[in-house]
XYZ file of C-alpha atoms in Angstrom:
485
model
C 0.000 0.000 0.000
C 3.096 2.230 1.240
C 4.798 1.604 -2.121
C 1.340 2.257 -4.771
C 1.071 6.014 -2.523
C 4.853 6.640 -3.392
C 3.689 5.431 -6.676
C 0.839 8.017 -6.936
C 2.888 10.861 -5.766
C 5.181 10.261 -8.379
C 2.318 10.767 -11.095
C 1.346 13.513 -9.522
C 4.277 15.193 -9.553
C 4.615 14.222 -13.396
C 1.818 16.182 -13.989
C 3.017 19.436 -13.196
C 6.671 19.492 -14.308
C 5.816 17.812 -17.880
C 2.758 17.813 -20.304
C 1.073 15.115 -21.412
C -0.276 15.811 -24.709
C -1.316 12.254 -26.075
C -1.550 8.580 -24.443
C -3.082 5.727 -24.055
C -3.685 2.507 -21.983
C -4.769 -1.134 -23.677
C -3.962 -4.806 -22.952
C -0.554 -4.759 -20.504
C 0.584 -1.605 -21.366
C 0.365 2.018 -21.336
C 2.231 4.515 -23.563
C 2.759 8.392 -22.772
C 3.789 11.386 -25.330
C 5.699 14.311 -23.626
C 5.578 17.227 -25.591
C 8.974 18.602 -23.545
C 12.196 19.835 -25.122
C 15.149 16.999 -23.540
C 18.060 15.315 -24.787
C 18.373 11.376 -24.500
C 19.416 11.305 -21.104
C 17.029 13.690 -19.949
C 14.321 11.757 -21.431
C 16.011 8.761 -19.818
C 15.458 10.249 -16.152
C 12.339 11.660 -16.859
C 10.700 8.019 -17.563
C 12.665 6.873 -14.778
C 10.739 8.681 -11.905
C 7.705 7.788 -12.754
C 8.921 3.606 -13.294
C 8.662 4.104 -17.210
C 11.002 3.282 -19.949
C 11.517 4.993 -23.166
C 9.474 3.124 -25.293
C 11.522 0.926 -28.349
C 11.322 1.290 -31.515
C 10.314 -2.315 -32.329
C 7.201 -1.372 -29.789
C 5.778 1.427 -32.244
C 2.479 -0.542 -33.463
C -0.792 0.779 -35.044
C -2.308 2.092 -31.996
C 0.910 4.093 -31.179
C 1.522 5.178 -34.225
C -2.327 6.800 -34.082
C -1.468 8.475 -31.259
C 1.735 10.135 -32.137
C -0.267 11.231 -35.566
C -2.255 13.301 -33.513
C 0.510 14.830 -32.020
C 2.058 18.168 -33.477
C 4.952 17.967 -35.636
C 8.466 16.793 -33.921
C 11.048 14.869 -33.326
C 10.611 12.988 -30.150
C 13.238 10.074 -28.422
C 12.338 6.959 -28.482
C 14.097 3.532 -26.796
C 17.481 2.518 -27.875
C 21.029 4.231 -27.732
C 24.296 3.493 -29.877
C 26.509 6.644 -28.668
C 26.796 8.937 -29.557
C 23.422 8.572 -31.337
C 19.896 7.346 -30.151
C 17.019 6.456 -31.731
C 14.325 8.814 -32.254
C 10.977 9.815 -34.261
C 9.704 12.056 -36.481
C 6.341 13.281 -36.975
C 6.154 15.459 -40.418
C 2.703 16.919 -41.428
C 0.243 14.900 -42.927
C 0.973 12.034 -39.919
C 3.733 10.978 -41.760
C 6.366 8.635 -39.068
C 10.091 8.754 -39.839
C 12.495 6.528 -37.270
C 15.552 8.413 -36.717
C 19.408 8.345 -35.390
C 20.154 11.556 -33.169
C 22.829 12.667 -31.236
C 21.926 11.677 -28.168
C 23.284 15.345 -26.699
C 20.678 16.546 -29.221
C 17.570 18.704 -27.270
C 14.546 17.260 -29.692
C 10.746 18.255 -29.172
C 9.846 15.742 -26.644
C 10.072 11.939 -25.267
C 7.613 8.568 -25.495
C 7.519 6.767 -22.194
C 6.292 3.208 -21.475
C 4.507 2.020 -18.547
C 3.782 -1.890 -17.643
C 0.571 -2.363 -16.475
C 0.398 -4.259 -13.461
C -2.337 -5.881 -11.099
C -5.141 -3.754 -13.453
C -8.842 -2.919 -12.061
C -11.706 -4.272 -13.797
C -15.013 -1.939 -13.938
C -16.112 -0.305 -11.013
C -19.412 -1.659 -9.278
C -22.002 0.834 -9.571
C -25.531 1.251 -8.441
C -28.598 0.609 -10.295
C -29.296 3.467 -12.915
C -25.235 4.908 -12.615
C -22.374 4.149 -14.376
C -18.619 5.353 -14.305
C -16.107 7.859 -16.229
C -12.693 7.053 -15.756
C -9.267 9.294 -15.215
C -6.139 7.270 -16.160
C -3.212 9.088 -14.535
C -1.780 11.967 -16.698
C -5.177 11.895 -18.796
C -4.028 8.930 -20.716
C -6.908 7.388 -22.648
C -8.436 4.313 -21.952
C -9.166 0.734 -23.735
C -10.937 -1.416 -21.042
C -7.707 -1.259 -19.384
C -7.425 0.425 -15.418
C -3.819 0.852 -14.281
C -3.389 1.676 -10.600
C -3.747 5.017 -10.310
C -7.026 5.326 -12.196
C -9.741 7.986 -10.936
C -13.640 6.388 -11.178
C -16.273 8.708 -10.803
C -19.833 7.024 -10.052
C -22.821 8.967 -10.664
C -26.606 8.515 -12.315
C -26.904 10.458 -15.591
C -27.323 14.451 -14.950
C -26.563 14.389 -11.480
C -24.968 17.343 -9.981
C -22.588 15.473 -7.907
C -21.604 11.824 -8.218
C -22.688 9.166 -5.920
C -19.241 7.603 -4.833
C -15.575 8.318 -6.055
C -12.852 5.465 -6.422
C -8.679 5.219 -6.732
C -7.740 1.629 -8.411
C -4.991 0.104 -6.210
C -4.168 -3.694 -6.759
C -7.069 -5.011 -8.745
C -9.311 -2.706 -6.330
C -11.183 -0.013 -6.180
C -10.388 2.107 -3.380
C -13.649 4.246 -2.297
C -13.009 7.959 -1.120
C -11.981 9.139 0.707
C -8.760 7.258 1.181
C -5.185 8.021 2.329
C -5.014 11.821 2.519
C -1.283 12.019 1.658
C -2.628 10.955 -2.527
C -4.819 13.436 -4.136
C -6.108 15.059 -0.828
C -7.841 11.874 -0.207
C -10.222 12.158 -2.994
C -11.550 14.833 -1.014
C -13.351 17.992 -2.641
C -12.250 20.662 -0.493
C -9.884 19.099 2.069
C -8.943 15.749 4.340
C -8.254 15.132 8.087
C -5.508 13.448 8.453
C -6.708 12.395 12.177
C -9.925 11.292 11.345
C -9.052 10.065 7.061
C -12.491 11.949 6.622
C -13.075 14.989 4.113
C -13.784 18.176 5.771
C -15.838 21.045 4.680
C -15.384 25.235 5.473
C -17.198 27.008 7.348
C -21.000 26.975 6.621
C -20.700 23.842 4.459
C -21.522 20.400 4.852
C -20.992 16.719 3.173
C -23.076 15.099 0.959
C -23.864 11.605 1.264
C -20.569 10.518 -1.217
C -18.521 11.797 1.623
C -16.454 13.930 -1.214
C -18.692 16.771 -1.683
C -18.965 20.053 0.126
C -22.018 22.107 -0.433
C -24.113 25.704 1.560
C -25.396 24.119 5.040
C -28.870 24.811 5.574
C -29.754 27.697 8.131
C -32.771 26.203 9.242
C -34.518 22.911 9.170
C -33.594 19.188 9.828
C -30.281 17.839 8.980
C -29.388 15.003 6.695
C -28.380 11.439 8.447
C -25.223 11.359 10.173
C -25.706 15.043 10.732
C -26.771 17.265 13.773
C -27.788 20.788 13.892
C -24.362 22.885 14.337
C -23.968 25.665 17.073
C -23.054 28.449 14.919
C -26.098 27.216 12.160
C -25.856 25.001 9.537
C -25.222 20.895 9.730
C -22.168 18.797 10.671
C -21.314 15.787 10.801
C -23.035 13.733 14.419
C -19.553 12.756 16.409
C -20.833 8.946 17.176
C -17.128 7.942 18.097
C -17.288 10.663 20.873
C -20.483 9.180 22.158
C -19.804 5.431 21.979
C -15.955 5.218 21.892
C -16.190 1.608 20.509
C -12.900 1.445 18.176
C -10.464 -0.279 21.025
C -7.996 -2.288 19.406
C -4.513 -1.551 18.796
C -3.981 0.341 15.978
C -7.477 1.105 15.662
C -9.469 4.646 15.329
C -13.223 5.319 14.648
C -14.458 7.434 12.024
C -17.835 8.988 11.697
C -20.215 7.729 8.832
C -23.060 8.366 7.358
C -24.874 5.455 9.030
C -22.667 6.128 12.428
C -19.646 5.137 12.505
C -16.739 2.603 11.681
C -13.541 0.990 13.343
C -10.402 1.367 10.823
C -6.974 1.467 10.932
C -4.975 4.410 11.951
C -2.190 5.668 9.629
C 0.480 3.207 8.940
C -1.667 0.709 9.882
C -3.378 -1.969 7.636
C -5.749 -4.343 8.191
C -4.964 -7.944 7.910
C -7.324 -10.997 9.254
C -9.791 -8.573 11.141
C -6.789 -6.707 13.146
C -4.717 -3.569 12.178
C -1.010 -4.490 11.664
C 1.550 -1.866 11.932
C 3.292 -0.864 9.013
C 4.269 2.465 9.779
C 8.464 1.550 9.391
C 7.321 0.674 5.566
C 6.601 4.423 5.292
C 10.069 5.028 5.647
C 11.895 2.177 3.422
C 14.311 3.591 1.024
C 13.128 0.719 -1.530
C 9.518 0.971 -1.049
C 10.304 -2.476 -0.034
C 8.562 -4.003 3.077
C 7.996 -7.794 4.302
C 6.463 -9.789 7.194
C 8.458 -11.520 9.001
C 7.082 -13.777 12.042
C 4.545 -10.997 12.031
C 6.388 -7.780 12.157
C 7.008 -5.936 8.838
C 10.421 -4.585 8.466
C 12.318 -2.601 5.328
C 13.715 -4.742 2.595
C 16.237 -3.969 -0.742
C 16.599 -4.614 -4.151
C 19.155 -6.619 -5.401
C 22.213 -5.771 -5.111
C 21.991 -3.535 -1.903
C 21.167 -4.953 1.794
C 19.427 -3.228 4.489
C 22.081 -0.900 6.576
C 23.534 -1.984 9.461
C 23.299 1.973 10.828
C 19.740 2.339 9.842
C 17.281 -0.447 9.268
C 14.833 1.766 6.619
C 17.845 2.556 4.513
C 19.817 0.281 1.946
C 23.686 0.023 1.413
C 25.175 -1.215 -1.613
C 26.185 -4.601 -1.523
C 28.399 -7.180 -2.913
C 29.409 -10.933 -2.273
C 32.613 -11.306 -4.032
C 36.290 -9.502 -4.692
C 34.917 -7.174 -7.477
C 31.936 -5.665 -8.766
C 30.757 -3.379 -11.155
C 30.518 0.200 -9.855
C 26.955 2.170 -10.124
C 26.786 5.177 -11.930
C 24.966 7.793 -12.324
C 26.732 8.961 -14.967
C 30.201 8.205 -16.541
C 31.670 10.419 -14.019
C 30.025 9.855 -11.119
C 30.068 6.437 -9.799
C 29.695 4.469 -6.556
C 30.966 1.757 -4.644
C 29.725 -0.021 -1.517
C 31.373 0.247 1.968
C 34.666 -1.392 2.336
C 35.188 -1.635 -1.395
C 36.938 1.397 -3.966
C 36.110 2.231 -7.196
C 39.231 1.004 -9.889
C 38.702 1.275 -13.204
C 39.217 -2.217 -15.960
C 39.400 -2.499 -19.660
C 37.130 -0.398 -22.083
C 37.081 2.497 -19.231
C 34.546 -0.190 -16.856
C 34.158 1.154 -13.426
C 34.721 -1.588 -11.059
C 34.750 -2.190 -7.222
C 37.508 -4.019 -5.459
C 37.267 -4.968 -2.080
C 39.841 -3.029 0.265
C 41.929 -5.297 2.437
C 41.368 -3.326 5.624
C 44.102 -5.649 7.303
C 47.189 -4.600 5.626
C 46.222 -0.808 5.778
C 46.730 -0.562 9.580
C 46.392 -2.902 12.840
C 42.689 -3.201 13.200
C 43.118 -5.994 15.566
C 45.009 -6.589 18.937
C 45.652 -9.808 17.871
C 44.457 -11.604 14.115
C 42.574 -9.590 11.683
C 40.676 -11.572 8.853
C 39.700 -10.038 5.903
C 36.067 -10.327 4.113
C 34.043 -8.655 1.186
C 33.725 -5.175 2.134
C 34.480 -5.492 5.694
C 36.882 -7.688 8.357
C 36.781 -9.359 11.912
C 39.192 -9.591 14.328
C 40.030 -13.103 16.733
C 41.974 -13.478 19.219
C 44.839 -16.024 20.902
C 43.925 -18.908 22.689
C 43.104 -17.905 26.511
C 41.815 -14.466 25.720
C 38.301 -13.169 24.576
C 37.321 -11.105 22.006
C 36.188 -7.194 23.497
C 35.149 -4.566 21.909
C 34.883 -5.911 18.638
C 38.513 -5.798 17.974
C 40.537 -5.500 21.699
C 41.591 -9.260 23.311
C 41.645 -9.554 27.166
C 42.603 -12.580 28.862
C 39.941 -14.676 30.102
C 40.229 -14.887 33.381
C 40.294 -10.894 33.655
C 37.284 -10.978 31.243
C 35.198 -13.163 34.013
C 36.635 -11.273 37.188
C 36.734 -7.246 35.838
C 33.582 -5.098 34.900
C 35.402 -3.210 32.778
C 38.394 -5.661 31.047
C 41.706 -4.140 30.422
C 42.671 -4.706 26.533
C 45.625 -7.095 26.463
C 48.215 -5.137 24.564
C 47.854 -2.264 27.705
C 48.553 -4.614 30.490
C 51.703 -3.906 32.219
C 54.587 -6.926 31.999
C 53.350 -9.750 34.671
C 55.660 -11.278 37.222
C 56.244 -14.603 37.162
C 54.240 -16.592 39.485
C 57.251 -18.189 41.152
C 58.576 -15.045 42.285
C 57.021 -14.053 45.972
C 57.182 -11.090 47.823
C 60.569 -11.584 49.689
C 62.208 -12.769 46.984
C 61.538 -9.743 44.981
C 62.614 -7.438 48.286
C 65.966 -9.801 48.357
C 66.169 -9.440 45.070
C 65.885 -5.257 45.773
C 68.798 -5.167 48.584
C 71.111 -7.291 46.791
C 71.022 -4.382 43.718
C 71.465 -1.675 46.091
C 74.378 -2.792 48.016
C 76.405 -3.969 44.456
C 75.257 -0.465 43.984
C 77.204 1.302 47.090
C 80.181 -0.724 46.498
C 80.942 0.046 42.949
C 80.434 3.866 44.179
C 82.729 3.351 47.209
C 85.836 1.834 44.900
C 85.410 4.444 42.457
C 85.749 6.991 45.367
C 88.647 5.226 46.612
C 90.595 5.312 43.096
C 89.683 9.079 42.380
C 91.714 9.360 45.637
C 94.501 7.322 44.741
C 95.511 9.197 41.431
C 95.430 12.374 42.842
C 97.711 11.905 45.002
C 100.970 10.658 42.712
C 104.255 12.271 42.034
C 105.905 13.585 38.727
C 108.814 11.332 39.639
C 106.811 8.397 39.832
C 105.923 9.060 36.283
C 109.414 9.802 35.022
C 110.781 6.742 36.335
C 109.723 3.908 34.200
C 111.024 6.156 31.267
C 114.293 5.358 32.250
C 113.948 1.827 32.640
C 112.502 1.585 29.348
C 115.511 3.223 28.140
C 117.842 0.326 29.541
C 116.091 -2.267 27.494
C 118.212 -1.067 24.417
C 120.907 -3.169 22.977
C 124.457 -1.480 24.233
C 128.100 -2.697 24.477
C 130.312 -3.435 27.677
C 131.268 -0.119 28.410
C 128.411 1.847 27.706
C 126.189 -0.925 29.592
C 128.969 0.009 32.529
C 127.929 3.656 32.718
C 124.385 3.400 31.999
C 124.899 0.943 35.318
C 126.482 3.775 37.380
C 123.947 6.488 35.826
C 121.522 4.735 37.104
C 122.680 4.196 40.543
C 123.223 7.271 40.979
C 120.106 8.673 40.083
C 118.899 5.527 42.898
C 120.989 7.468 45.015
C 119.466 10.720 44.803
């Protein structure tokens, strides 16, 4: 339901920022021609917000072909692209079609889009005496074939208002008013949001179809499911308020023309006579949503998985070493987390998962790698903290608050007791004194020797030359001599 409002929006917003001048709607498809001045890519986009295609050239048949006859004379894009040119077609005067090869950079008169027609309605129900005009979004025309997103208006023959007005949604017809977030909730003049009803200005009421405002009457009896107002006039009689009978989860009463009725509240559907709530659809990125053991949660398309940060949003995702980038352009491509953008043969953007274990140390102890992310392990006898720190186990059962393993402080060894280690203390101090005491004592010692002490072996160095008899003889009595003195 979520995704088909999305949907609607998207029309909607078609409808003012281009101009649909021809169309039409038969079998499983519906064609569109945009009478606005694009180039290829343009086009491209354009038929992308509203989930359209360009329509191919192969797919321009008779009943196309009619339409785009009708059409003023241009050139508009059609399906297909060899750059730098694209296919195109154009419409001379006289009706006459010519297919075409244009630069795609080319800005041409205007663009044929392609719609698949899914889950169709089939003709509205209608009262005795009534029947139905249809609306196809963007005023395409009709052949027996209601895409979602079809207006029905039911009404007898030269009514002034209709009787009921519908919104086809999955092979339904959708009564108004509905959601007030799509086309004001079918509503003629404006919806509550609180209550999902239409509401009227001052001094008007609602008809009967629950659409239509018209002048309250001053005086008189009101219609039923109306009460006389304060200020004059008629509005609607507040049952809920009286009877307060809606009380199941999810539920809210509205006020009918009969009385009133229990329905769901916004974001919530029914489903096997309760209201489910779907309210985190609202927000999927995808306008994806499943069940899942009764809860509805966001889903993705291929290719992406739901983020780890935020479950309504979707990251891009791959399963193996390298993938092709996404692009929005040539220039502007992107890659999903952990993995960067390199670029192959024939210019092909690719991703390539980054190694985030041989950038830096992600681990204490043993990083692994994986695509587009890593984990970390650790030793035997410590645990895994923090997603990446390792603390020994027995700290990890004993401490609130582990400290990591690579900031402990070096442990003694559990053979080493208290005395030994203040033994162990002593000893070092005392080896300590003594080596300052002896180098004391030997600063002492060489300050206090002579000049002669120093002189002295020079001489006897000088006797351990080879000399003869007599010399030997006097170097004997020089040197007891200098004994002597």
């Amino acid at each position: 339901m979520i995704a088909f409002l999305t949907c609607a929006l998207f029309l909607c917003g078609l409808q003012k920022s281009a101009h649909c001048q021809n169309g039409l709607c038969s079998g499983s498809r519906c064609f569109a021609l945009f009478q606005s001045t694009a180039n290829f890519h343009a086009a491209q986009e354009s038929c992308s917000n509203v989930s359209g295609t360009l329509l191919p050239p192969t797919s321009v048949d008779e009943e196309v072909g009619s339409v785009l006859k009708r059409a003023a004379s241009g050139t508009f894009w059609l399906g297909g692209q060899k750059a730098p040119h694209c296919s195109s077609v154009s419409v001379t005067l006289g009706g006459k079609l010519e297919f075409q090869s244009s630069p795609c950079v080319t800005q041409l008169s205007g663009f044929v889009c392609t719609y698949a027609v899914e889950e169709p309605c089939n003709d509205v129900t209608t009262e005795a005496g009534a029947a139905a005009t249809y609306t196809a979004p963007m005023d395409i025309a009709l052949n027996h074939t209601f895409p979602q997103g079809t207006i029905a208006l039911a009404g007898k023959s030269g009514a002034r208002y209709p009787d009921s007005k519908h919104l086809c949604f999955g092979r339904t017809w959708l009564r108004a008013p509905w959601n007030c977030e799509v086309l004001r909730g079918g509503c003629e003049h404006a919806c509550n949001v609180t209550s999902g009803s239409c509401a009227c200005p001052p001094g008007q009421h609602l008809l009967a179809n629950l659409i239509t405002c018209v002048t309250s009457r001053q005086n008189g009896s009101c219609p039923a499911g109306y009460e006389p107002a304060r200020e004059g006039g008629c509005v609607h009689a507040d049952a809920c308020a009286l009877h307060e009978p809606c009380t199941g989860e999810g539920e809210e009463c509205v006020n009918t023309r009969d009385g009133f009725e229990c329905t769901c509240t916004d974001g919530w559907v029914e489903e096997d006579g309760v209201c489910v709530d779907m309210r985190v659809c609202e927000k999927c990125e995808h306008m994806m949503c499943v069940k899942f053991k009764g809860v509805y949660a966001c889903a993705c398309r291929e290719g992406y998985r739901v983020s780890t940060r935020d479950p309504a949003r979707c990251d891009l995702h791959c399963e193996q070493q390298d993938c092709l980038a996404e692009c929005l352009h040539k220039h502007h491509c992107f890659c999903p987390e952990g993995y960067i953008q390199d670029m192959r043969r024939n210019n092909t953007p690719y991703c390539t998962d980054i190694n985030e274990c041989e950038i830096q140390q992600q681990c204490e102890h043993t990083c692994t790698n994986s695509f587009g992310s890593f984990w970390c392990s650790c030793d035997k006898g410590y645990t895994l903290f923090d997603g990446y720190k390792c603390v020994h186990s027995d700290l990890a059962v004993t401490r609130q608050s582990p400290t990591p393993a690579g900031a402990r402080p070096a442990a003694i060894p559990p053979y080493v007791k208290t005395g030994s280690v203040l033994g162990i203390t002593v000893f070092v101090l005392l080896a300590l004194g003594s080596v300052f005491c002896l180098v004391k004592h030997l600063s002492n010692r060489c300050g206090s020797l002579q000049v002669s002490s120093i002189k002295r072996p020079r001489v006897d160095i000088f006797y351990l030359q080879q000399v003869s008899t007599e010399t030997y003889k006097k170097l004997s009595w020089d040197k007891s001599e200098l004994q002597r003195l």
